[in-house]
Amino acid sequence: LMEFAEENPESHITILRPAEIMGPGADNYLIRAFMSRLFFSSRVTNPNFQFVHEDDVAKIIHQFIREPTSSGIFNVAGDGVVSYQRLARLFDKHPIKLPSPIAHTITKFIKRFGASQGNFPSGALDFIKHPTILDTQKLQEYCGFRFFYTSEESLMTYVKSR
């Protein structure tokens, strides 16, 4: 991609890196992890998560297609964060607090024997333990984009749709 950009300087190359996309139509491995019967939690952490609403993502893509004036890599996430404990309450879950190695072993066992309610990769546990928090200042400054939904509002549109 970088080679193409160098050979075609008149082109605008944009990479959008979204947080987990939420909304009434959302279906991703993180939701499947939250919907699983077994809801694991680290014994010592309460990590924060960011989300972006599917409508905001569509608007950003539309803006870049309609006005391709900014090239670069842009983070895409609604303002604010949602804590793991808040997620558990919203999904009416009672996290099972285990050390990570034990939670990974149980998850692999469940997946191997087909007893898993949701199909999510074992790496989802690492993401849940150490989620990525994105800085969207560049997107807002360079493109003037303002998110309609916060991270929590994005998540709540999914929760309310169920």
PDB file of C-alpha atoms in Angstrom:
ATOM      1  CA  LEU A   1       0.000   0.000   0.000  1.00  0.00           C
ATOM      2  CA  MET A   2       2.822   2.391   0.866  1.00  0.00           C
ATOM      3  CA  GLU A   3       4.530   1.560  -2.442  1.00  0.00           C
ATOM      4  CA  PHE A   4       1.312   2.365  -4.317  1.00  0.00           C
ATOM      5  CA  ALA A   5       1.012   5.673  -2.451  1.00  0.00           C
ATOM      6  CA  GLU A   6       4.581   6.625  -3.368  1.00  0.00           C
ATOM      7  CA  GLU A   7       4.036   5.719  -7.040  1.00  0.00           C
ATOM      8  CA  ASN A   8       0.682   7.548  -7.163  1.00  0.00           C
ATOM      9  CA  PRO A   9       1.062  10.787  -5.199  1.00  0.00           C
ATOM     10  CA  GLU A  10      -2.259  12.097  -6.532  1.00  0.00           C
ATOM     11  CA  SER A  11      -4.050   9.283  -4.683  1.00  0.00           C
ATOM     12  CA  HIS A  12      -5.325   9.638  -1.145  1.00  0.00           C
ATOM     13  CA  ILE A  13      -4.649   6.546   0.945  1.00  0.00           C
ATOM     14  CA  THR A  14      -6.643   6.388   4.151  1.00  0.00           C
ATOM     15  CA  ILE A  15      -6.640   3.644   6.759  1.00  0.00           C
ATOM     16  CA  LEU A  16      -9.380   3.671   9.378  1.00  0.00           C
ATOM     17  CA  ARG A  17      -8.753   1.732  12.602  1.00  0.00           C
ATOM     18  CA  PRO A  18     -12.074   1.362  14.406  1.00  0.00           C
ATOM     19  CA  ALA A  19     -12.722   0.303  17.963  1.00  0.00           C
ATOM     20  CA  GLU A  20     -15.188  -2.558  18.333  1.00  0.00           C
ATOM     21  CA  ILE A  21     -18.200  -1.658  16.213  1.00  0.00           C
ATOM     22  CA  MET A  22     -21.528  -1.655  18.035  1.00  0.00           C
ATOM     23  CA  GLY A  23     -25.120  -0.962  17.153  1.00  0.00           C
ATOM     24  CA  PRO A  24     -28.307  -2.929  16.526  1.00  0.00           C
ATOM     25  CA  GLY A  25     -26.685  -4.877  13.672  1.00  0.00           C
ATOM     26  CA  ALA A  26     -23.402  -5.662  15.431  1.00  0.00           C
ATOM     27  CA  ASP A  27     -22.046  -9.200  15.470  1.00  0.00           C
ATOM     28  CA  ASN A  28     -18.406  -9.693  16.388  1.00  0.00           C
ATOM     29  CA  TYR A  29     -16.231 -11.935  18.526  1.00  0.00           C
ATOM     30  CA  LEU A  30     -16.359  -9.549  21.479  1.00  0.00           C
ATOM     31  CA  ILE A  31     -20.161  -9.662  21.578  1.00  0.00           C
ATOM     32  CA  ARG A  32     -20.026 -13.455  21.337  1.00  0.00           C
ATOM     33  CA  ALA A  33     -17.602 -13.458  24.276  1.00  0.00           C
ATOM     34  CA  PHE A  34     -19.988 -11.254  26.281  1.00  0.00           C
ATOM     35  CA  MET A  35     -22.959 -13.468  25.365  1.00  0.00           C
ATOM     36  CA  SER A  36     -21.174 -16.665  26.358  1.00  0.00           C
ATOM     37  CA  ARG A  37     -22.460 -18.518  29.410  1.00  0.00           C
ATOM     38  CA  LEU A  38     -19.022 -18.324  30.958  1.00  0.00           C
ATOM     39  CA  PHE A  39     -17.995 -14.719  31.511  1.00  0.00           C
ATOM     40  CA  PHE A  40     -14.439 -14.580  32.800  1.00  0.00           C
ATOM     41  CA  SER A  41     -12.779 -11.754  34.641  1.00  0.00           C
ATOM     42  CA  SER A  42      -9.236 -11.187  35.783  1.00  0.00           C
ATOM     43  CA  ARG A  43      -8.856 -11.234  39.514  1.00  0.00           C
ATOM     44  CA  VAL A  44      -7.095  -7.884  39.608  1.00  0.00           C
ATOM     45  CA  THR A  45      -8.248  -5.700  36.707  1.00  0.00           C
ATOM     46  CA  ASN A  46     -11.319  -3.807  35.565  1.00  0.00           C
ATOM     47  CA  PRO A  47     -10.211  -2.756  32.054  1.00  0.00           C
ATOM     48  CA  ASN A  48     -11.918  -0.067  30.010  1.00  0.00           C
ATOM     49  CA  PHE A  49     -13.287  -0.587  26.504  1.00  0.00           C
ATOM     50  CA  GLN A  50     -14.086   1.730  23.629  1.00  0.00           C
ATOM     51  CA  PHE A  51     -16.783   1.262  21.051  1.00  0.00           C
ATOM     52  CA  VAL A  52     -17.910   3.039  17.916  1.00  0.00           C
ATOM     53  CA  HIS A  53     -21.428   3.010  16.549  1.00  0.00           C
ATOM     54  CA  GLU A  54     -22.022   1.410  13.147  1.00  0.00           C
ATOM     55  CA  ASP A  55     -23.707   4.629  11.927  1.00  0.00           C
ATOM     56  CA  ASP A  56     -20.654   6.715  12.860  1.00  0.00           C
ATOM     57  CA  VAL A  57     -18.412   4.285  10.961  1.00  0.00           C
ATOM     58  CA  ALA A  58     -20.661   4.525   7.892  1.00  0.00           C
ATOM     59  CA  LYS A  59     -20.588   8.343   8.083  1.00  0.00           C
ATOM     60  CA  ILE A  60     -16.800   8.412   8.343  1.00  0.00           C
ATOM     61  CA  ILE A  61     -16.392   6.105   5.349  1.00  0.00           C
ATOM     62  CA  HIS A  62     -18.879   8.197   3.376  1.00  0.00           C
ATOM     63  CA  GLN A  63     -17.021  11.386   4.292  1.00  0.00           C
ATOM     64  CA  PHE A  64     -13.673   9.993   3.119  1.00  0.00           C
ATOM     65  CA  ILE A  65     -15.176   8.734  -0.152  1.00  0.00           C
ATOM     66  CA  ARG A  66     -17.019  11.996  -0.827  1.00  0.00           C
ATOM     67  CA  GLU A  67     -14.135  14.281   0.205  1.00  0.00           C
ATOM     68  CA  PRO A  68     -10.863  12.373  -0.165  1.00  0.00           C
ATOM     69  CA  THR A  69      -8.695  15.239   1.066  1.00  0.00           C
ATOM     70  CA  SER A  70      -6.941  13.596   3.997  1.00  0.00           C
ATOM     71  CA  SER A  71      -4.533  10.719   3.700  1.00  0.00           C
ATOM     72  CA  GLY A  72      -3.230   8.839   6.674  1.00  0.00           C
ATOM     73  CA  ILE A  73      -4.148   6.472   9.448  1.00  0.00           C
ATOM     74  CA  PHE A  74      -7.061   7.477  11.663  1.00  0.00           C
ATOM     75  CA  ASN A  75      -8.394   5.915  14.851  1.00  0.00           C
ATOM     76  CA  VAL A  76     -12.178   5.649  15.050  1.00  0.00           C
ATOM     77  CA  ALA A  77     -13.890   5.386  18.454  1.00  0.00           C
ATOM     78  CA  GLY A  78     -16.697   7.070  20.301  1.00  0.00           C
ATOM     79  CA  ASP A  79     -15.780   9.351  23.183  1.00  0.00           C
ATOM     80  CA  GLY A  80     -15.353   7.826  26.617  1.00  0.00           C
ATOM     81  CA  VAL A  81     -14.910   4.263  27.814  1.00  0.00           C
ATOM     82  CA  VAL A  82     -16.990   1.495  29.371  1.00  0.00           C
ATOM     83  CA  SER A  83     -15.511  -0.546  32.214  1.00  0.00           C
ATOM     84  CA  TYR A  84     -15.578  -4.338  32.236  1.00  0.00           C
ATOM     85  CA  GLN A  85     -17.732  -4.320  35.378  1.00  0.00           C
ATOM     86  CA  ARG A  86     -20.231  -2.018  33.641  1.00  0.00           C
ATOM     87  CA  LEU A  87     -20.279  -4.413  30.658  1.00  0.00           C
ATOM     88  CA  ALA A  88     -21.015  -7.301  32.992  1.00  0.00           C
ATOM     89  CA  ARG A  89     -23.965  -5.427  34.498  1.00  0.00           C
ATOM     90  CA  LEU A  90     -25.335  -4.430  31.077  1.00  0.00           C
ATOM     91  CA  PHE A  91     -25.179  -8.030  29.846  1.00  0.00           C
ATOM     92  CA  ASP A  92     -26.520  -9.297  33.199  1.00  0.00           C
ATOM     93  CA  LYS A  93     -23.422 -11.412  33.785  1.00  0.00           C
ATOM     94  CA  HIS A  94     -21.607 -12.417  36.927  1.00  0.00           C
ATOM     95  CA  PRO A  95     -17.938 -12.698  35.976  1.00  0.00           C
ATOM     96  CA  ILE A  96     -16.014 -15.725  37.131  1.00  0.00           C
ATOM     97  CA  LYS A  97     -12.749 -14.355  38.529  1.00  0.00           C
ATOM     98  CA  LEU A  98      -9.867 -16.605  37.527  1.00  0.00           C
ATOM     99  CA  PRO A  99      -6.173 -16.241  36.782  1.00  0.00           C
ATOM    100  CA  SER A 100      -5.644 -15.831  33.017  1.00  0.00           C
ATOM    101  CA  PRO A 101      -3.905 -19.203  32.460  1.00  0.00           C
ATOM    102  CA  ILE A 102      -6.857 -21.063  33.977  1.00  0.00           C
ATOM    103  CA  ALA A 103      -9.414 -19.032  32.002  1.00  0.00           C
ATOM    104  CA  HIS A 104      -7.474 -19.750  28.772  1.00  0.00           C
ATOM    105  CA  THR A 105      -7.344 -23.477  29.533  1.00  0.00           C
ATOM    106  CA  ILE A 106     -11.078 -23.643  30.255  1.00  0.00           C
ATOM    107  CA  THR A 107     -11.895 -21.663  27.090  1.00  0.00           C
ATOM    108  CA  LYS A 108      -9.754 -23.953  24.909  1.00  0.00           C
ATOM    109  CA  PHE A 109     -11.350 -27.031  26.492  1.00  0.00           C
ATOM    110  CA  ILE A 110     -14.874 -25.717  25.905  1.00  0.00           C
ATOM    111  CA  LYS A 111     -14.068 -24.760  22.325  1.00  0.00           C
ATOM    112  CA  ARG A 112     -12.379 -28.089  21.548  1.00  0.00           C
ATOM    113  CA  PHE A 113     -15.382 -30.085  22.678  1.00  0.00           C
ATOM    114  CA  GLY A 114     -17.960 -27.867  21.012  1.00  0.00           C
ATOM    115  CA  ALA A 115     -19.641 -26.827  24.224  1.00  0.00           C
ATOM    116  CA  SER A 116     -19.133 -23.121  23.610  1.00  0.00           C
ATOM    117  CA  GLN A 117     -22.271 -21.031  23.236  1.00  0.00           C
ATOM    118  CA  GLY A 118     -20.409 -18.419  21.217  1.00  0.00           C
ATOM    119  CA  ASN A 119     -17.675 -18.782  18.661  1.00  0.00           C
ATOM    120  CA  PHE A 120     -14.869 -16.459  19.672  1.00  0.00           C
ATOM    121  CA  PRO A 121     -11.108 -16.832  19.341  1.00  0.00           C
ATOM    122  CA  SER A 122      -9.045 -17.672  22.404  1.00  0.00           C
ATOM    123  CA  GLY A 123      -7.206 -14.392  21.814  1.00  0.00           C
ATOM    124  CA  ALA A 124     -10.410 -12.623  22.842  1.00  0.00           C
ATOM    125  CA  LEU A 125      -9.475 -13.287  26.457  1.00  0.00           C
ATOM    126  CA  ASP A 126      -6.203 -11.396  25.977  1.00  0.00           C
ATOM    127  CA  PHE A 127      -8.100  -8.523  24.364  1.00  0.00           C
ATOM    128  CA  ILE A 128     -10.562  -8.462  27.243  1.00  0.00           C
ATOM    129  CA  LYS A 129      -7.687  -8.384  29.722  1.00  0.00           C
ATOM    130  CA  HIS A 130      -5.695  -5.756  27.760  1.00  0.00           C
ATOM    131  CA  PRO A 131      -8.041  -3.807  25.455  1.00  0.00           C
ATOM    132  CA  THR A 132      -6.841  -1.100  23.094  1.00  0.00           C
ATOM    133  CA  ILE A 133      -7.823   2.487  23.830  1.00  0.00           C
ATOM    134  CA  LEU A 134      -7.716   4.734  20.756  1.00  0.00           C
ATOM    135  CA  ASP A 135      -6.952   8.443  20.539  1.00  0.00           C
ATOM    136  CA  THR A 136      -9.264  10.014  17.944  1.00  0.00           C
ATOM    137  CA  GLN A 137      -7.899  13.550  18.135  1.00  0.00           C
ATOM    138  CA  LYS A 138      -6.228  13.286  14.714  1.00  0.00           C
ATOM    139  CA  LEU A 139      -9.496  12.284  13.019  1.00  0.00           C
ATOM    140  CA  GLN A 140     -11.354  15.137  14.682  1.00  0.00           C
ATOM    141  CA  GLU A 141      -8.663  17.752  13.946  1.00  0.00           C
ATOM    142  CA  TYR A 142      -7.796  16.823  10.350  1.00  0.00           C
ATOM    143  CA  CYS A 143     -11.262  15.918   9.162  1.00  0.00           C
ATOM    144  CA  GLY A 144     -13.547  17.834  11.500  1.00  0.00           C
ATOM    145  CA  PHE A 145     -15.472  14.671  12.258  1.00  0.00           C
ATOM    146  CA  ARG A 146     -17.603  14.600  15.409  1.00  0.00           C
ATOM    147  CA  PHE A 147     -18.994  11.334  16.683  1.00  0.00           C
ATOM    148  CA  PHE A 148     -22.742  11.224  17.234  1.00  0.00           C
ATOM    149  CA  TYR A 149     -22.503   8.341  19.736  1.00  0.00           C
ATOM    150  CA  THR A 150     -20.188   7.951  22.728  1.00  0.00           C
ATOM    151  CA  SER A 151     -18.679   4.538  23.455  1.00  0.00           C
ATOM    152  CA  GLU A 152     -21.372   3.793  26.016  1.00  0.00           C
ATOM    153  CA  GLU A 153     -24.194   5.023  23.772  1.00  0.00           C
ATOM    154  CA  SER A 154     -22.850   2.808  20.965  1.00  0.00           C
ATOM    155  CA  LEU A 155     -22.919  -0.193  23.268  1.00  0.00           C
ATOM    156  CA  MET A 156     -26.369   0.683  24.626  1.00  0.00           C
ATOM    157  CA  THR A 157     -27.910   0.689  21.133  1.00  0.00           C
ATOM    158  CA  TYR A 158     -26.775  -2.931  20.833  1.00  0.00           C
ATOM    159  CA  VAL A 159     -28.011  -3.876  24.319  1.00  0.00           C
ATOM    160  CA  LYS A 160     -31.421  -2.238  23.752  1.00  0.00           C
ATOM    161  CA  SER A 161     -31.829  -4.009  20.402  1.00  0.00           C
ATOM    162  CA  ARG A 162     -31.654  -7.448  22.049  1.00  0.00           C
TER     163      ARG A 162
END
